[in-house]
mmCIF file of C-alpha atoms and ligand atoms in Angstrom:
data_model
loop_
_atom_site.group_PDB
_atom_site.id
_atom_site.type_symbol
_atom_site.label_atom_id
_atom_site.label_comp_id
_atom_site.label_asym_id
_atom_site.label_seq_id
_atom_site.Cartn_x
_atom_site.Cartn_y
_atom_site.Cartn_z
ATOM 1 C CA UNK A 213 -0.439 0.060 -0.228
ATOM 2 C CA UNK A 214 0.988 3.472 -1.206
ATOM 3 C CA UNK A 215 0.009 6.504 1.077
ATOM 4 C CA UNK A 216 0.914 9.728 0.914
ATOM 5 C CA UNK A 217 -0.386 12.133 3.690
ATOM 6 C CA UNK A 218 -0.926 15.506 3.075
ATOM 7 C CA UNK A 219 -2.036 18.346 5.823
ATOM 8 C CA UNK A 220 -0.448 22.256 7.044
ATOM 9 C CA UNK A 221 2.130 21.883 8.828
ATOM 10 C CA UNK A 222 1.757 20.675 12.428
ATOM 11 C CA UNK A 223 -1.191 19.060 11.241
ATOM 12 C CA UNK A 224 -0.269 15.473 12.164
ATOM 13 C CA UNK A 225 1.182 14.334 9.404
ATOM 14 C CA UNK A 226 3.881 12.442 11.033
ATOM 15 C CA UNK A 227 2.389 12.054 14.460
ATOM 16 C CA UNK A 228 -0.046 9.736 12.053
ATOM 17 C CA UNK A 229 2.380 8.573 9.375
ATOM 18 C CA UNK A 230 4.393 6.821 12.252
ATOM 19 C CA UNK A 231 1.394 4.372 14.009
ATOM 20 C CA UNK A 232 0.125 3.659 9.775
ATOM 21 C CA UNK A 233 3.809 2.691 9.253
ATOM 22 C CA UNK A 234 3.655 0.130 12.375
ATOM 23 C CA UNK A 235 -0.019 -0.750 11.657
ATOM 24 C CA UNK A 236 0.492 -2.034 8.429
ATOM 25 C CA UNK A 237 4.363 -2.618 8.453
ATOM 26 C CA UNK A 238 5.406 -0.241 5.762
ATOM 27 C CA UNK A 239 8.320 2.138 6.383
ATOM 28 C CA UNK A 240 7.627 5.335 7.096
ATOM 29 C CA UNK A 241 9.190 8.477 5.045
ATOM 30 C CA UNK A 242 9.546 11.868 5.691
ATOM 31 C CA UNK A 243 11.552 14.152 3.827
ATOM 32 C CA UNK A 244 11.734 16.441 6.588
ATOM 33 C CA UNK A 245 13.128 14.041 8.888
ATOM 34 C CA UNK A 246 15.978 13.097 5.729
ATOM 35 C CA UNK A 247 16.703 16.673 5.563
ATOM 36 C CA UNK A 248 17.179 17.074 9.940
ATOM 37 C CA UNK A 249 19.598 13.867 9.990
ATOM 38 C CA UNK A 250 21.740 15.453 7.313
ATOM 39 C CA UNK A 251 21.568 18.654 9.328
ATOM 40 C CA UNK A 252 22.394 17.184 12.102
ATOM 41 C CA UNK A 253 25.361 14.808 10.539
ATOM 42 C CA UNK A 254 26.657 18.118 8.813
ATOM 43 C CA UNK A 255 26.133 16.988 4.641
ATOM 44 C CA UNK A 256 26.363 19.541 2.569
ATOM 45 C CA UNK A 257 22.747 18.190 1.825
ATOM 46 C CA UNK A 258 21.898 19.059 5.160
ATOM 47 C CA UNK A 259 23.224 22.577 5.337
ATOM 48 C CA UNK A 260 22.108 23.570 1.967
ATOM 49 C CA UNK A 261 18.384 22.577 3.041
ATOM 50 C CA UNK A 262 18.847 24.238 6.341
ATOM 51 C CA UNK A 263 19.033 27.373 5.164
ATOM 52 C CA UNK A 264 15.384 26.954 3.752
ATOM 53 C CA UNK A 265 14.066 25.446 6.300
ATOM 54 C CA UNK A 266 15.013 27.803 8.631
ATOM 55 C CA UNK A 267 13.297 30.311 6.783
ATOM 56 C CA UNK A 268 9.974 28.156 6.829
ATOM 57 C CA UNK A 269 10.412 27.876 3.063
ATOM 58 C CA UNK A 270 10.242 24.979 0.735
ATOM 59 C CA UNK A 271 14.192 23.214 -0.171
ATOM 60 C CA UNK A 272 13.821 23.361 -3.869
ATOM 61 C CA UNK A 273 12.542 21.116 -5.927
ATOM 62 C CA UNK A 274 16.453 19.623 -7.729
ATOM 63 C CA UNK A 275 16.950 18.173 -4.288
ATOM 64 C CA UNK A 276 13.888 17.120 -2.572
ATOM 65 C CA UNK A 277 13.264 14.536 -5.630
ATOM 66 C CA UNK A 278 16.483 13.059 -5.618
ATOM 67 C CA UNK A 279 16.333 12.245 -2.582
ATOM 68 C CA UNK A 280 12.669 10.841 -2.381
ATOM 69 C CA UNK A 281 13.323 9.087 -5.493
ATOM 70 C CA UNK A 282 16.588 7.675 -3.539
ATOM 71 C CA UNK A 283 14.731 6.165 -0.645
ATOM 72 C CA UNK A 284 11.766 4.910 -2.674
ATOM 73 C CA UNK A 285 13.596 2.325 -4.727
ATOM 74 C CA UNK A 286 14.801 0.476 -1.478
ATOM 75 C CA UNK A 287 14.699 -2.906 -0.687
ATOM 76 C CA UNK A 288 12.694 -2.277 2.116
ATOM 77 C CA UNK A 289 9.828 -0.057 0.086
ATOM 78 C CA UNK A 290 9.213 -2.861 -2.221
ATOM 79 C CA UNK A 291 5.177 -3.335 -0.144
ATOM 80 C CA UNK A 292 4.668 -0.034 -0.292
ATOM 81 C CA UNK A 293 5.241 3.426 2.193
ATOM 82 C CA UNK A 294 4.394 6.469 3.701
ATOM 83 C CA UNK A 295 5.083 9.464 2.574
ATOM 84 C CA UNK A 296 5.050 12.122 5.016
ATOM 85 C CA UNK A 297 5.661 15.509 4.059
ATOM 86 C CA UNK A 298 6.173 14.720 0.032
ATOM 87 C CA UNK A 299 5.105 15.779 -2.217
ATOM 88 C CA UNK A 300 4.633 19.298 -1.595
ATOM 89 C CA UNK A 301 4.516 21.548 -4.875
ATOM 90 C CA UNK A 302 2.843 20.037 -8.319
ATOM 91 C CA UNK A 303 5.907 19.311 -10.080
ATOM 92 C CA UNK A 304 6.743 16.888 -6.943
ATOM 93 C CA UNK A 305 3.635 15.212 -6.718
ATOM 94 C CA UNK A 306 4.082 14.900 -11.007
ATOM 95 C CA UNK A 307 7.561 12.993 -10.382
ATOM 96 C CA UNK A 308 6.079 10.750 -8.120
ATOM 97 C CA UNK A 309 3.755 9.640 -10.066
ATOM 98 C CA UNK A 310 6.059 8.764 -13.203
ATOM 99 C CA UNK A 311 8.073 7.136 -10.736
ATOM 100 C CA UNK A 312 5.982 4.644 -9.590
ATOM 101 C CA UNK A 313 3.598 4.592 -13.231
ATOM 102 C CA UNK A 314 7.173 3.493 -14.943
ATOM 103 C CA UNK A 315 6.987 0.157 -12.210
ATOM 104 C CA UNK A 316 3.335 -0.142 -13.573
ATOM 105 C CA UNK A 317 2.177 0.938 -10.525
ATOM 106 C CA UNK A 318 0.154 3.534 -8.518
ATOM 107 C CA UNK A 319 -0.638 5.912 -5.102
ATOM 108 C CA UNK A 320 -3.368 4.326 -3.700
ATOM 109 C CA UNK A 321 -4.521 7.198 -1.013
ATOM 110 C CA UNK A 322 -3.866 10.738 -0.060
ATOM 111 C CA UNK A 323 -4.940 11.398 3.134
ATOM 112 C CA UNK A 324 -5.648 15.069 4.175
ATOM 113 C CA UNK A 325 -5.311 15.571 7.592
ATOM 114 C CA UNK A 326 -7.116 18.666 8.024
ATOM 115 C CA UNK A 327 -6.792 21.160 10.687
ATOM 116 C CA UNK A 328 -7.175 25.220 10.937
ATOM 117 C CA UNK A 329 -4.916 28.152 11.086
ATOM 118 C CA UNK A 330 -5.462 28.591 14.261
ATOM 119 C CA UNK A 331 -4.912 24.900 16.223
ATOM 120 C CA UNK A 332 -1.700 24.372 13.865
ATOM 121 C CA UNK A 333 0.264 27.677 16.534
ATOM 122 C CA UNK A 334 -1.009 26.755 19.690
ATOM 123 C CA UNK A 335 0.222 22.588 18.469
ATOM 124 C CA UNK A 336 3.371 24.021 17.511
ATOM 125 C CA UNK A 337 4.280 25.706 20.630
ATOM 126 C CA UNK A 338 3.951 22.510 22.140
ATOM 127 C CA UNK A 339 5.733 19.979 20.546
ATOM 128 C CA UNK A 340 8.992 18.527 21.469
ATOM 129 C CA UNK A 341 10.719 16.047 19.043
ATOM 130 C CA UNK A 342 13.474 13.012 19.159
ATOM 131 C CA UNK A 343 16.805 13.910 18.872
ATOM 132 C CA UNK A 344 17.646 10.651 17.707
ATOM 133 C CA UNK A 345 14.726 8.734 16.415
ATOM 134 C CA UNK A 346 12.194 11.789 14.988
ATOM 135 C CA UNK A 347 9.047 10.367 17.422
ATOM 136 C CA UNK A 348 6.949 13.912 17.764
ATOM 137 C CA UNK A 349 5.409 14.601 20.918
ATOM 138 C CA UNK A 350 3.019 17.344 21.866
ATOM 139 C CA UNK A 351 3.661 18.853 25.972
ATOM 140 C CA UNK A 352 0.130 18.817 26.543
ATOM 141 C CA UNK A 353 -1.494 16.854 23.994
ATOM 142 C CA UNK A 354 0.901 13.087 23.684
ATOM 143 C CA UNK A 355 3.224 13.847 26.764
ATOM 144 C CA UNK A 356 6.243 11.661 26.538
ATOM 145 C CA UNK A 357 6.477 8.617 29.379
ATOM 146 C CA UNK A 358 9.094 10.816 31.827
ATOM 147 C CA UNK A 359 9.629 14.684 31.195
ATOM 148 C CA UNK A 360 11.697 15.422 27.109
ATOM 149 C CA UNK A 361 12.857 11.767 26.986
ATOM 150 C CA UNK A 362 11.955 9.322 24.121
ATOM 151 C CA UNK A 363 9.448 6.860 24.995
ATOM 152 C CA UNK A 364 11.162 4.787 21.461
ATOM 153 C CA UNK A 365 14.483 5.137 22.051
ATOM 154 C CA UNK A 366 15.203 7.632 25.279
ATOM 155 C CA UNK A 367 17.012 9.952 23.980
ATOM 156 C CA UNK A 368 16.996 13.885 24.341
ATOM 157 C CA UNK A 369 13.163 15.712 23.062
ATOM 158 C CA UNK A 370 13.557 19.338 21.624
ATOM 159 C CA UNK A 371 12.028 22.053 20.188
ATOM 160 C CA UNK A 372 12.403 21.995 16.761
ATOM 161 C CA UNK A 373 14.597 25.690 14.736
ATOM 162 C CA UNK A 374 11.021 25.774 12.939
ATOM 163 C CA UNK A 375 8.989 25.844 15.524
ATOM 164 C CA UNK A 376 9.452 29.415 16.530
ATOM 165 C CA UNK A 377 5.614 31.557 16.076
ATOM 166 C CA UNK A 378 7.309 33.829 13.246
ATOM 167 C CA UNK A 379 8.411 31.176 11.244
ATOM 168 C CA UNK A 380 5.421 28.861 12.089
ATOM 169 C CA UNK A 381 3.643 31.516 10.184
ATOM 170 C CA UNK A 382 5.460 31.209 6.901
ATOM 171 C CA UNK A 383 5.345 27.818 6.954
ATOM 172 C CA UNK A 384 1.917 28.313 6.974
ATOM 173 C CA UNK A 385 1.972 30.889 3.976
ATOM 174 C CA UNK A 386 4.474 28.627 2.000
ATOM 175 C CA UNK A 387 1.776 26.226 2.304
ATOM 176 C CA UNK A 388 -1.523 27.216 1.180
ATOM 177 C CA UNK A 389 0.531 28.562 -1.502
ATOM 178 C CA UNK A 390 2.352 25.844 -2.752
ATOM 179 C CA UNK A 391 1.253 22.204 -1.441
ATOM 180 C CA UNK A 392 -2.717 23.374 -1.014
ATOM 181 C CA UNK A 393 -3.157 22.763 -4.000
ATOM 182 C CA UNK A 394 -2.382 18.967 -4.132
ATOM 183 C CA UNK A 395 -5.890 18.491 -2.199
ATOM 184 C CA UNK A 396 -7.596 19.742 -5.853
ATOM 185 C CA UNK A 397 -4.579 17.196 -7.619
ATOM 186 C CA UNK A 398 -5.734 14.096 -5.535
ATOM 187 C CA UNK A 399 -9.306 14.821 -5.805
ATOM 188 C CA UNK A 400 -9.086 14.719 -9.064
ATOM 189 C CA UNK A 401 -7.532 11.648 -9.358
ATOM 190 C CA UNK A 402 -9.540 9.794 -7.307
ATOM 191 C CA UNK A 403 -7.731 8.800 -3.943
ATOM 192 C CA UNK A 404 -8.066 11.923 -2.217
ATOM 193 C CA UNK A 405 -9.797 10.888 1.784
ATOM 194 C CA UNK A 406 -10.073 13.580 4.186
ATOM 195 C CA UNK A 407 -10.182 13.319 7.475
ATOM 196 C CA UNK A 408 -10.512 15.905 10.638
ATOM 197 C CA UNK A 409 -7.186 16.390 12.491
ATOM 198 C CA UNK A 410 -8.804 18.807 14.678
ATOM 199 C CA UNK A 411 -9.703 15.231 16.838
ATOM 200 C CA UNK A 412 -8.209 13.495 19.079
ATOM 201 C CA UNK A 413 -4.628 11.900 18.341
ATOM 202 C CA UNK A 414 -6.218 8.292 18.916
ATOM 203 C CA UNK A 415 -9.327 9.268 16.639
ATOM 204 C CA UNK A 416 -8.089 10.530 13.912
ATOM 205 C CA UNK A 417 -6.194 7.285 13.864
ATOM 206 C CA UNK A 418 -9.477 5.288 13.674
ATOM 207 C CA UNK A 419 -10.771 7.591 11.177
ATOM 208 C CA UNK A 420 -7.741 6.389 9.078
ATOM 209 C CA UNK A 421 -7.585 2.667 9.670
ATOM 210 C CA UNK A 422 -11.476 2.849 8.326
ATOM 211 C CA UNK A 423 -10.125 4.298 5.311
ATOM 212 C CA UNK A 424 -7.455 1.639 5.217
ATOM 213 C CA UNK A 425 -9.201 -1.302 5.850
HETATM 214 P P1 AP5 B 611 8.518 18.651 7.550
HETATM 215 O O1 AP5 B 611 9.056 17.787 8.905
HETATM 216 O O2 AP5 B 611 8.255 18.140 6.868
HETATM 217 O O3 AP5 B 611 7.519 19.936 8.929
HETATM 218 P P2 AP5 B 611 6.088 20.554 8.066
HETATM 219 O O4 AP5 B 611 5.168 19.600 6.879
HETATM 220 O O5 AP5 B 611 6.227 21.424 8.456
HETATM 221 O O6 AP5 B 611 5.066 19.113 8.894
HETATM 222 P P3 AP5 B 611 5.827 19.102 10.585
HETATM 223 O O7 AP5 B 611 6.815 17.944 10.800
HETATM 224 O O8 AP5 B 611 5.421 20.150 11.586
HETATM 225 O O9 AP5 B 611 3.821 18.504 11.130
HETATM 226 P P4 AP5 B 611 3.299 17.574 11.475
HETATM 227 O O10 AP5 B 611 1.721 17.823 10.224
HETATM 228 O O11 AP5 B 611 4.019 15.931 10.713
HETATM 229 O O12 AP5 B 611 2.673 17.547 12.381
HETATM 230 P P5 AP5 B 611 2.903 16.237 13.849
HETATM 231 O O13 AP5 B 611 2.730 15.138 13.785
HETATM 232 O O14 AP5 B 611 4.271 16.525 14.316
HETATM 233 O O15 AP5 B 611 9.244 19.505 7.206
HETATM 234 C C1 AP5 B 611 9.959 20.621 7.517
HETATM 235 C C2 AP5 B 611 10.776 21.850 6.599
HETATM 236 O O16 AP5 B 611 11.567 20.663 5.713
HETATM 237 C C3 AP5 B 611 9.905 22.308 5.615
HETATM 238 O O17 AP5 B 611 8.784 23.481 6.131
HETATM 239 C C4 AP5 B 611 10.597 22.462 4.354
HETATM 240 O O18 AP5 B 611 11.445 23.731 4.531
HETATM 241 C C5 AP5 B 611 11.491 20.907 4.529
HETATM 242 N N1 AP5 B 611 10.796 20.111 3.486
HETATM 243 C C6 AP5 B 611 10.253 18.819 4.126
HETATM 244 N N2 AP5 B 611 9.903 18.022 3.374
HETATM 245 C C7 AP5 B 611 9.921 19.073 1.927
HETATM 246 C C8 AP5 B 611 9.747 19.026 0.671
HETATM 247 N N3 AP5 B 611 8.574 17.337 -0.454
HETATM 248 N N4 AP5 B 611 9.424 19.912 -0.023
HETATM 249 C C9 AP5 B 611 10.113 20.493 -0.007
HETATM 250 N N5 AP5 B 611 10.980 21.171 1.047
HETATM 251 C C10 AP5 B 611 10.706 20.141 2.092
HETATM 252 O O19 AP5 B 611 2.058 17.050 14.875
HETATM 253 C C11 AP5 B 611 2.435 18.593 15.570
HETATM 254 C C12 AP5 B 611 2.098 18.675 17.452
HETATM 255 O O20 AP5 B 611 0.744 18.400 17.321
HETATM 256 C C13 AP5 B 611 2.795 17.375 17.558
HETATM 257 O O21 AP5 B 611 3.524 18.329 18.886
HETATM 258 C C14 AP5 B 611 1.803 16.805 17.851
HETATM 259 O O22 AP5 B 611 2.067 16.046 19.146
HETATM 260 C C15 AP5 B 611 0.944 16.972 17.889
HETATM 261 N N6 AP5 B 611 -0.443 16.729 17.899
HETATM 262 C C16 AP5 B 611 -0.814 16.175 16.332
HETATM 263 N N7 AP5 B 611 -2.237 15.285 16.346
HETATM 264 C C17 AP5 B 611 -2.515 15.770 16.906
HETATM 265 C C18 AP5 B 611 -4.432 16.032 17.263
HETATM 266 N N8 AP5 B 611 -4.736 14.937 17.122
HETATM 267 N N9 AP5 B 611 -4.200 16.360 18.935
HETATM 268 C C19 AP5 B 611 -3.581 17.488 19.302
HETATM 269 N N10 AP5 B 611 -2.128 17.471 19.467
HETATM 270 C C20 AP5 B 611 -2.084 16.455 18.049
HETATM 271 MG MG1 MG B 612 6.346 15.580 10.103
#
């Protein structure tokens, strides 16, 4: 099963993608996580990506597309994957479409996690992310068992550099301008599914499971 998660920054794409990946035994692929891992390792790609991410802008398609295509060509993607944060532009979606079509395959679902901008600002302020495995928590809505410690790998939790209020506002406007058109794009392809992302995390996941089963 090949799934795309759509939604604004902070809508809960990562939170739900992790659960989908566990439930269906497919890899969770987040381009944001791949960029952050590169930033941590101080690779050339990481340094270039950081200059855009810190401003809340998209990393250019040329860089992003290559990374995604390399990742989905790996062996563990043979039975599918859940993409979180890709595509974010129509050209990115077209590259993905061509790649899967070439393999006589298709994307099964594009799930849009719908959350209004007002809720997003509140969520980002309380988000904490694991430095090592990328798991995401929220101090109020999804707290870790032990403060500032990841439940899964016991590493430290941090506030992401791009979660500052000014950057979040910029990410939201970039989202509306460049990424939101994908909702219509996948609706036209007949694979768009909408879920109400303002509900409790468990309830959102139940709604997603109903779509996927
Ligand atoms: P990326 O890492 O993808 O960030 P994003 O899209 O801005 O999304 P987030 O990770 O911030 O939010 P999310 O939807 O995953 O929400 P989460 O589950 O964490 O990208 C970062 C940057 O990398 C981009 O800005 C761009 O520069 C670059 N980039 C990445 N991919 C790119 C691409 N394809 N092209 C170009 N550039 C790219 O949830 C948020 C918080 O809310 C958490 O604290 C969570 O615990 C909480 N929460 C989740 N669900 C709920 C709920 N139902 N109720 C209450 N709280 C909830
Ligand atoms: Mg995320």
